[in-house]
Amino acid sequence: MHCSPFGRMAVSMPTDARLLALEDIATQLRIDSVRATTAAGSGHPTSCASAADLTAAVFFDAMRIDPDHPRDPVSDRFVLSKGHAAPLLYAAWAAVGVVDRHDLTHLRQIDSDLEGHPTPRLAFVDVATGSLGQGLGVGVGLAMGARFAGTDARVFVLMGDGEVAEGSVWEAAEIAAHAKIDNLVGLVDVNGLGQSGPTMLDHDMRAYQRRFAAFGWRTLVIDGHDMTQITTALRRATRGRGAPSAILARTVKGKGLPGVEGLPGWHGRALSAEAAEKVVAELEQRRHHLPPPPVRRPRRRPQPKPTVTPLGGSPPAGEQATREAYGHALVRLGEADPRVVALDGDVKNSTFAERFKERFPERFVESFIAEQNMVSMAAGLAAQGFVPFASSFACFLERAADQIRMAGISRANVKLCGSHAGVSIGEDGPSQMALEDLAFFRAIPEAVVFYPSDGVSTDAAVQLAAQRKGVVYIRTTRGKTPALYPDDAAFTVGGLKVLRRSDHDRVAIVAAGITLHEALAAHDELATAGIAVRVIDLYCVKPVDAGALLDAGRACPRGIVTVEDHYAEGGIGAAVLEALGESGVHVHRLAVREIPRSGSPKKLLERYGIGRAAIVTKVRELV
Amino acid sequence: MHCSPFGRMAVSMPTDARLLALEDIATQLRIDSVRATTAAGSGHPTSCASAADLTAAVFFDAMRIDPDHPRDPVSDRFVLSKGHAAPLLYAAWAAVGVVDRHDLTHLRQIDSDLEGHPTPRLAFVDVATGSLGQGLGVGVGLAMGARFAGTDARVFVLMGDGEVAEGSVWEAAEIAAHAKIDNLVGLVDVNGLGQSGPTMLDHDMRAYQRRFAAFGWRTLVIDGHDMTQITTALRRATRGRGAPSAILARTVKGKGLPGVEGLPGWHGRALSAEAAEKVVAELEQRRHHLPPPPVRRPRRRPQPKPTVTPLGGSPPAGEQATREAYGHALVRLGEADPRVVALDGDVKNSTFAERFKERFPERFVESFIAEQNMVSMAAGLAAQGFVPFASSFACFLERAADQIRMAGISRANVKLCGSHAGVSIGEDGPSQMALEDLAFFRAIPEAVVFYPSDGVSTDAAVQLAAQRKGVVYIRTTRGKTPALYPDDAAFTVGGLKVLRRSDHDRVAIVAAGITLHEALAAHDELATAGIAVRVIDLYCVKPVDAGALLDAGRACPRGIVTVEDHYAEGGIGAAVLEALGESGVHVHRLAVREIPRSGSPKKLLERYGIGRAAIVTKVRELV
């Protein structure tokens, strides 16, 4: 990808000519979007057309872009929240000169990075979009990140109107206002038409305005096809003044595409070659044939490079809850690495993220009870070079399942810690128990899943998470557990630890977290009865050490027993089975197999068959 | 559970006495909440105390309750969205006479249904709460259900202020106003204190009012401890007038509990026995010793019983996409069963839910792009006796993962259809591909997961889903697939079909959906090379027919090959492994093992190793 016909001329233009030049860019974006989607035979040309004028103005009148480093912290950022308008985004970057215009017609082909919806395979995309309603939260994170980094970079988020129905948009809106994120501009392309019919609010611009205003935003309602209004609004919106700004633009779907403009039934449909040719011919007629305005560039100022120092202190020692060890480990990490930031959703006293807040209040983001947005903000912060650790109860992180899915696709460098896993939380009952989180997180591509069992292994999980690029999940336990490892024990991504072994082990018990301690107790009880069992700490649930598991399965004639404080589907048992499925090793699984109740942790572990007694019974059954 | 000391007297009271009597009830609710949590040694007494006055008034001044049938369609409903105030809810139902007051101190014990957070193990609970921000959406569904059923029942939802930060609240708010749900009253207990600190909006009552008003609600701001204001507001709020009403009540956390009232640091902490005794003694001093106001009862009118008729028509025939078959099947079901309602999130032309909308517009709920709320509304509709089918792209249903988790805990009778599964959707790219949905849905307790491969089996999945109580997930495919089954083929929950078999099969291929057709093609190609393979349609992915899989595994010397358009973790391969893990049968898995790209369906199936060529290669490797 190299330079487009539009250069980067540093000429100044009179206002009228400038507006006409911006209109020319918008025309080009429309032409490119139509051509690309028609070449692909699919895509969303009408969704591109409604936002073409807004996008032209953002890129060529508002944003300060370094085309060679579009994701530098000093560069303004653009998030296409309405990811289905991807051809418009690609066309805009072609206009800037970052994408080769000739590549645009390779849209959606298997060998092109110009995918159906944007992903960070492209250098100018911060996070994958296409699951609607996520861009504004990412934008808040990017804007916070710019502020943390001390730059004056701004963030522009282009939303569709349909996606504003997503609650995640309002989670982002409320915190942006609360945190006074005034380097953020949200643009809503109000074309009134969703995929399958009119949007909920149609063209009720006042309703949009009331809502954003009520959520603490400065609001500007404009005609989204009037370049004077657009550029004026962008200038006002980027003036900051302590609040984020929303530009609410009344638009027409398919604007400028004769034959489809304003018509329903044209969402996600490419034009035929013939129709496209006609449309392009008509668009060509609208050109003013002016040179493009120059791309504005950020002022490049010396940026202090964050200095990562060697880890100090020592891992948390003695009996304690792994959730508490998480807080300790995070502080330890934060002292060494200034890029580390922490987020929590009003449970920081339970997840122990509060330890980080106490030590580094300036690097802590209270995200309140809005987990979806917490994860989106984390993805935005990661895209500015920070290493965000976001925590909540493990079950409540599932609230952000779709955001985490998209973080996976984005390869976002986001670390998530879920506390209070499983029935062992006790009396609070099933609504507070994560029992399906391992199944979910294991299925996130490239994600790493840790499930530590004591302070030292929790500390290792946190440090390894920071070193690893991409999504990492750490599952912690509510109750206190004894120390298992010396300070200098070594852990790895994809490792496990054999905690008890003999030459005559009959069964290998594979466990992690709370059940590992039950397995150790079962080991001791079985030992007194002369039954030797191996005990394995599967502290890394994904990836697993398949070789070591196979060794254990082959060494123990009665096979493997997995024990997990998780439902029977998709968790530790499944991870072991997936690793050993081709081997013929017998794997027996103890897991929670019904909807649990409130009760004491000890009673619940026994009742649901994952406590020491159940393990002993199972092993006796097998030997 | 039987009658409480508060009877159900049908006396009329003068207004002043009535207010004092309501205050007495509130005092009793506080006493009960303190006693219960102190007995349990955990719980949230201060969160109960802030809402005690509101709750007393809702139960004894506003609601029309049939204590013998609290969930009858003519009864008003109460949803405790702030589920951590469960002791308050239990105390209120004790005051009504539905819970035995002596049972209240068994709170959170393993043999008590009075769990830490409410679940429908209790006859008066519609859905489990405790994951915040979900109650209002359920309330919208309940209120819609009352309207569909033709009753004049109203729904009251009590929210905490902290949870109003959840976007799902605003999804519920926007659609309630859009659909003019005026039999719904939302109460927000604005005590200003979250779990770990002040809420985002603290006591900014005007901000709450602006937001609900902007979202189209009638709003009333009151002192939540002034019984005159509360009862007046409730009277106004239940007058309807075409919009839902929000009562925004300024309260004090721990109100009426001397020593903790208004103090931070008291979230989720029970009082010591000594402190509780002191508090109860002081509360006792506040009693006016008036008889409780009578419980208001709904007018019982003859309700038309829905008549379910035998299924007419025939299943969809010929080559077609299973998503299209879903639409056909849903109409067929809807014709026979008037309880069936459909919901969709602005993709009805893609999921084919539009077929149902065209046929039964009065039973279709356009939920717009707000999947969390769509699932919550479905749970509310189910709690009114309807059989809701909610559909979206499978990946976007994951947006509602936490709502689905809670639906599982609630045993809600909710049916979900996720279309566009897997890489076989093609050019739209990874953001639109569900590749982790089977892992997620399989881990929902008691859920059934169908993955049909043609029109007839899709029809069967829909019909079986309606017959089955609880959460059922149906995964459909974007592209057209050939017909496999005759109209009269029989399918069951937990069944499978052996489509190709011989006495000398070397390998059994287990697949479903798009990959089943690839497996059949591979079968034919292998047959020409003299290699016999069995082909199994695992149309029900949960529960699986473990016996039949074991038979296949034992009959085929080279074991089983699973093929799935899903990531390698937690899907069909894992389901087969979990069923066969103890057997020693070798299971080989073909699945998507990297983040996919845009491209043609055919190219993607091959590139990610789940197409016919990959199957043939794998089988050749094994034999």
XYZ file of N, CA, C and O in Angstrom, chain A residues 496-571:
304
model
N 2.137 -26.660 33.448
C 1.400 -27.255 34.563
C 2.434 -27.678 35.602
O 3.636 -27.633 35.342
N 1.960 -28.037 36.786
C 2.876 -28.486 37.839
C 2.379 -29.814 38.378
O 1.195 -29.957 38.701
N 3.287 -30.755 38.488
C 2.946 -32.024 39.143
C 3.283 -31.860 40.618
O 4.447 -31.707 40.979
N 2.260 -31.842 41.457
C 2.472 -31.540 42.874
C 2.688 -32.792 43.715
O 3.308 -32.727 44.779
N 2.101 -33.889 43.308
C 2.296 -35.146 44.030
C 2.529 -36.217 42.988
O 1.764 -36.316 42.019
N 3.553 -37.003 43.174
C 3.791 -38.086 42.224
C 4.557 -39.198 42.913
O 5.328 -38.962 43.843
N 4.320 -40.424 42.453
C 5.110 -41.564 42.917
C 5.242 -42.511 41.736
O 4.654 -42.274 40.678
N 5.987 -43.551 41.910
C 6.189 -44.485 40.799
C 5.030 -45.457 40.652
O 5.002 -46.249 39.721
N 4.098 -45.397 41.585
C 2.988 -46.359 41.495
C 1.638 -45.644 41.582
O 0.692 -46.161 42.154
N 1.563 -44.459 41.019
C 0.289 -43.737 41.008
C -0.715 -44.492 40.154
O -0.415 -44.918 39.040
N -1.933 -44.634 40.667
C -2.971 -45.358 39.936
C -3.794 -44.426 39.055
O -4.282 -44.792 38.010
N -3.955 -43.200 39.550
C -4.798 -42.209 38.882
C -4.072 -40.865 38.951
O -3.368 -40.599 39.931
N -4.274 -40.039 37.906
C -3.778 -38.663 37.980
C -4.975 -37.732 38.138
O -5.906 -37.775 37.332
N -4.939 -36.933 39.186
C -6.012 -35.962 39.402
C -5.537 -34.618 38.847
O -4.487 -34.119 39.248
N -6.320 -34.082 37.925
C -5.987 -32.785 37.337
C -6.994 -31.769 37.861
O -8.210 -31.954 37.706
N -6.493 -30.718 38.472
C -7.382 -29.710 39.051
C -6.701 -28.358 38.986
O -5.542 -28.246 38.579
N -7.439 -27.320 39.358
C -6.879 -25.972 39.442
C -7.766 -25.161 40.363
O -8.948 -25.473 40.542
N -7.186 -24.149 40.954
C -7.958 -23.289 41.837
C -8.411 -24.051 43.071
O -7.673 -24.870 43.620
N -9.621 -23.796 43.483
C -10.121 -24.345 44.746
C -10.066 -25.874 44.757
O -9.758 -26.495 45.780
N -10.353 -26.503 43.606
C -10.418 -27.968 43.601
C -9.038 -28.601 43.699
O -8.921 -29.768 44.068
N -7.998 -27.839 43.387
C -6.647 -28.387 43.551
C -6.397 -28.694 45.021
O -5.809 -29.726 45.366
N -6.884 -27.819 45.882
C -6.699 -28.048 47.317
C -7.539 -29.234 47.788
O -7.107 -29.990 48.662
N -8.692 -29.402 47.192
C -9.505 -30.589 47.506
C -8.782 -31.854 47.029
O -8.798 -32.886 47.700
N -8.154 -31.750 45.863
C -7.429 -32.906 45.320
C -6.246 -33.278 46.209
O -5.967 -34.467 46.428
N -5.577 -32.260 46.735
C -4.445 -32.536 47.629
C -4.925 -33.222 48.911
O -4.282 -34.152 49.404
N -6.071 -32.761 49.420
C -6.632 -33.394 50.616
C -7.035 -34.836 50.299
O -6.805 -35.762 51.099
N -7.610 -35.047 49.122
C -7.999 -36.402 48.716
C -6.756 -37.286 48.577
O -6.769 -38.458 48.974
N -5.720 -36.717 48.023
C -4.455 -37.447 47.897
C -4.012 -37.986 49.254
O -3.654 -39.162 49.384
N -4.060 -37.117 50.262
C -3.579 -37.525 51.581
C -4.464 -38.616 52.171
O -3.972 -39.572 52.759
N -5.771 -38.444 51.984
C -6.689 -39.442 52.523
C -6.494 -40.786 51.818
O -6.476 -41.847 52.453
N -6.332 -40.748 50.517
C -6.125 -41.982 49.749
C -4.785 -42.632 50.118
O -4.671 -43.861 50.167
N -3.809 -41.777 50.408
C -2.479 -42.299 50.759
C -2.563 -43.140 52.024
O -1.924 -44.194 52.132
N -3.365 -42.681 52.971
C -3.487 -43.446 54.219
C -4.133 -44.805 53.949
O -3.939 -45.739 54.709
N -4.900 -44.901 52.855
C -5.510 -46.181 52.493
C -4.619 -46.945 51.505
O -5.033 -47.947 50.928
N -3.421 -46.428 51.291
C -2.486 -47.129 50.418
C -2.725 -46.918 48.933
O -2.204 -47.658 48.103
N -3.515 -45.932 48.594
C -3.765 -45.671 47.167
C -2.985 -44.424 46.751
O -3.230 -43.324 47.255
N -2.071 -44.621 45.821
C -1.243 -43.499 45.375
C -1.891 -42.822 44.179
O -2.308 -43.487 43.230
N -1.981 -41.520 44.254
C -2.493 -40.753 43.108
C -1.547 -39.604 42.813
O -0.878 -39.077 43.698
N -1.506 -39.246 41.560
C -0.734 -38.101 41.128
C -1.654 -36.874 41.234
O -2.861 -36.984 41.003
N -1.118 -35.742 41.570
C -1.927 -34.516 41.597
C -1.256 -33.463 40.721
O -0.079 -33.143 40.912
N -2.028 -32.963 39.759
C -1.497 -32.000 38.796
C -2.235 -30.677 38.909
O -3.470 -30.639 38.914
N -1.470 -29.598 39.012
C -2.028 -28.245 39.034
C -2.058 -27.723 37.589
O -1.024 -27.355 37.034
N -3.244 -27.698 37.001
C -3.371 -27.190 35.621
C -3.593 -25.676 35.693
O -4.663 -25.164 35.351
N -2.563 -24.977 36.167
C -2.736 -23.531 36.394
C -2.953 -22.776 35.093
O -3.524 -21.696 35.083
N -2.494 -23.354 33.973
C -2.787 -22.747 32.669
C -3.769 -23.658 31.937
O -3.408 -24.749 31.493
N -4.998 -23.194 31.848
C -6.071 -24.021 31.269
C -6.086 -23.899 29.744
O -6.648 -24.724 29.043
N -5.478 -22.831 29.236
C -5.315 -22.692 27.798
C -4.106 -21.829 27.501
O -4.055 -20.715 28.023
N -3.133 -22.268 26.709
C -3.043 -23.630 26.190
C -2.636 -24.603 27.285
O -2.036 -24.176 28.279
N -2.945 -25.871 27.105
C -2.519 -26.860 28.110
C -1.261 -27.564 27.624
O -0.970 -27.592 26.427
N -0.551 -28.108 28.582
C 0.654 -28.876 28.269
C 0.208 -30.303 27.935
O 0.134 -31.174 28.806
N -0.100 -30.531 26.662
C -0.657 -31.825 26.244
C 0.341 -32.953 26.479
O -0.043 -34.054 26.890
N 1.618 -32.663 26.255
C 2.637 -33.700 26.431
C 2.694 -34.192 27.868
O 2.703 -35.407 28.123
N 2.699 -33.252 28.806
C 2.788 -33.635 30.218
C 1.518 -34.361 30.666
O 1.571 -35.296 31.471
N 0.371 -33.939 30.128
C -0.881 -34.624 30.473
C -0.851 -36.057 29.930
O -1.302 -36.999 30.603
N -0.333 -36.201 28.730
C -0.255 -37.527 28.127
C 0.669 -38.421 28.945
O 0.347 -39.589 29.216
N 1.791 -37.872 29.366
C 2.704 -38.640 30.219
C 1.978 -39.129 31.468
O 2.098 -40.287 31.859
N 1.230 -38.218 32.090
C 0.521 -38.579 33.316
C -0.531 -39.641 33.029
O -0.674 -40.625 33.773
N -1.263 -39.444 31.936
C -2.314 -40.403 31.581
C -1.737 -41.785 31.312
O -2.357 -42.800 31.660
N -0.558 -41.832 30.727
C 0.057 -43.131 30.407
C 0.705 -43.758 31.635
O 0.757 -44.972 31.760
N 1.176 -42.907 32.538
C 1.850 -43.428 33.735
C 0.853 -43.988 34.745
O 1.192 -44.838 35.554
N -0.371 -43.481 34.685
C -1.369 -43.880 35.696
C -2.370 -44.844 35.050
O -3.168 -44.412 34.206
N -2.360 -46.101 35.432
C -3.153 -47.098 34.701
C -4.649 -46.845 34.718
O -5.355 -47.264 33.793
N -5.145 -46.172 35.725
C -6.592 -45.942 35.792
C -6.998 -44.602 35.197
O -8.126 -44.146 35.376
N -6.067 -43.975 34.548
C -6.414 -42.757 33.808
C -6.393 -41.488 34.639
O -5.752 -41.409 35.683
N -7.128 -40.541 34.134
C -7.116 -39.191 34.694
C -8.494 -38.869 35.258
O -9.516 -39.241 34.679
N -8.501 -38.189 36.395
C -9.746 -37.620 36.926
C -9.573 -36.105 36.955
O -8.614 -35.604 37.548
N -10.456 -35.390 36.281
C -10.418 -33.935 36.367
C -11.470 -33.479 37.384
O -12.537 -34.091 37.496
N -11.148 -32.432 38.107
C -12.078 -31.885 39.116
C -12.102 -30.377 38.946
O -11.059 -29.732 39.011
N -13.302 -29.825 38.777
C -13.354 -28.387 38.507
C -14.601 -27.761 39.106
O -15.675 -28.353 39.113
N -14.435 -26.535 39.578
C -15.555 -25.752 40.104
C -16.140 -24.972 38.919
O -16.011 -23.740 38.824
N -16.800 -25.712 38.044
C -17.264 -25.214 36.744
C -18.269 -26.250 36.258
O -18.251 -27.397 36.680
N -19.175 -25.824 35.367
C -20.085 -26.816 34.794
C -19.304 -27.866 34.017
O -18.133 -27.649 33.651
N -19.977 -28.965 33.724
C -19.303 -30.124 33.117
C -18.938 -29.906 31.664
O -18.255 -30.730 31.064
N -19.398 -28.819 31.072
C -19.148 -28.596 29.649
C -18.070 -27.533 29.432
O -18.183 -26.417 29.941
N -17.088 -27.877 28.658
C -16.169 -26.873 28.141
C -15.083 -26.390 29.075
O -14.299 -25.515 28.690
N -14.991 -26.904 30.278
C -14.026 -26.391 31.240
C -12.723 -27.181 31.260
O -12.177 -27.538 30.209
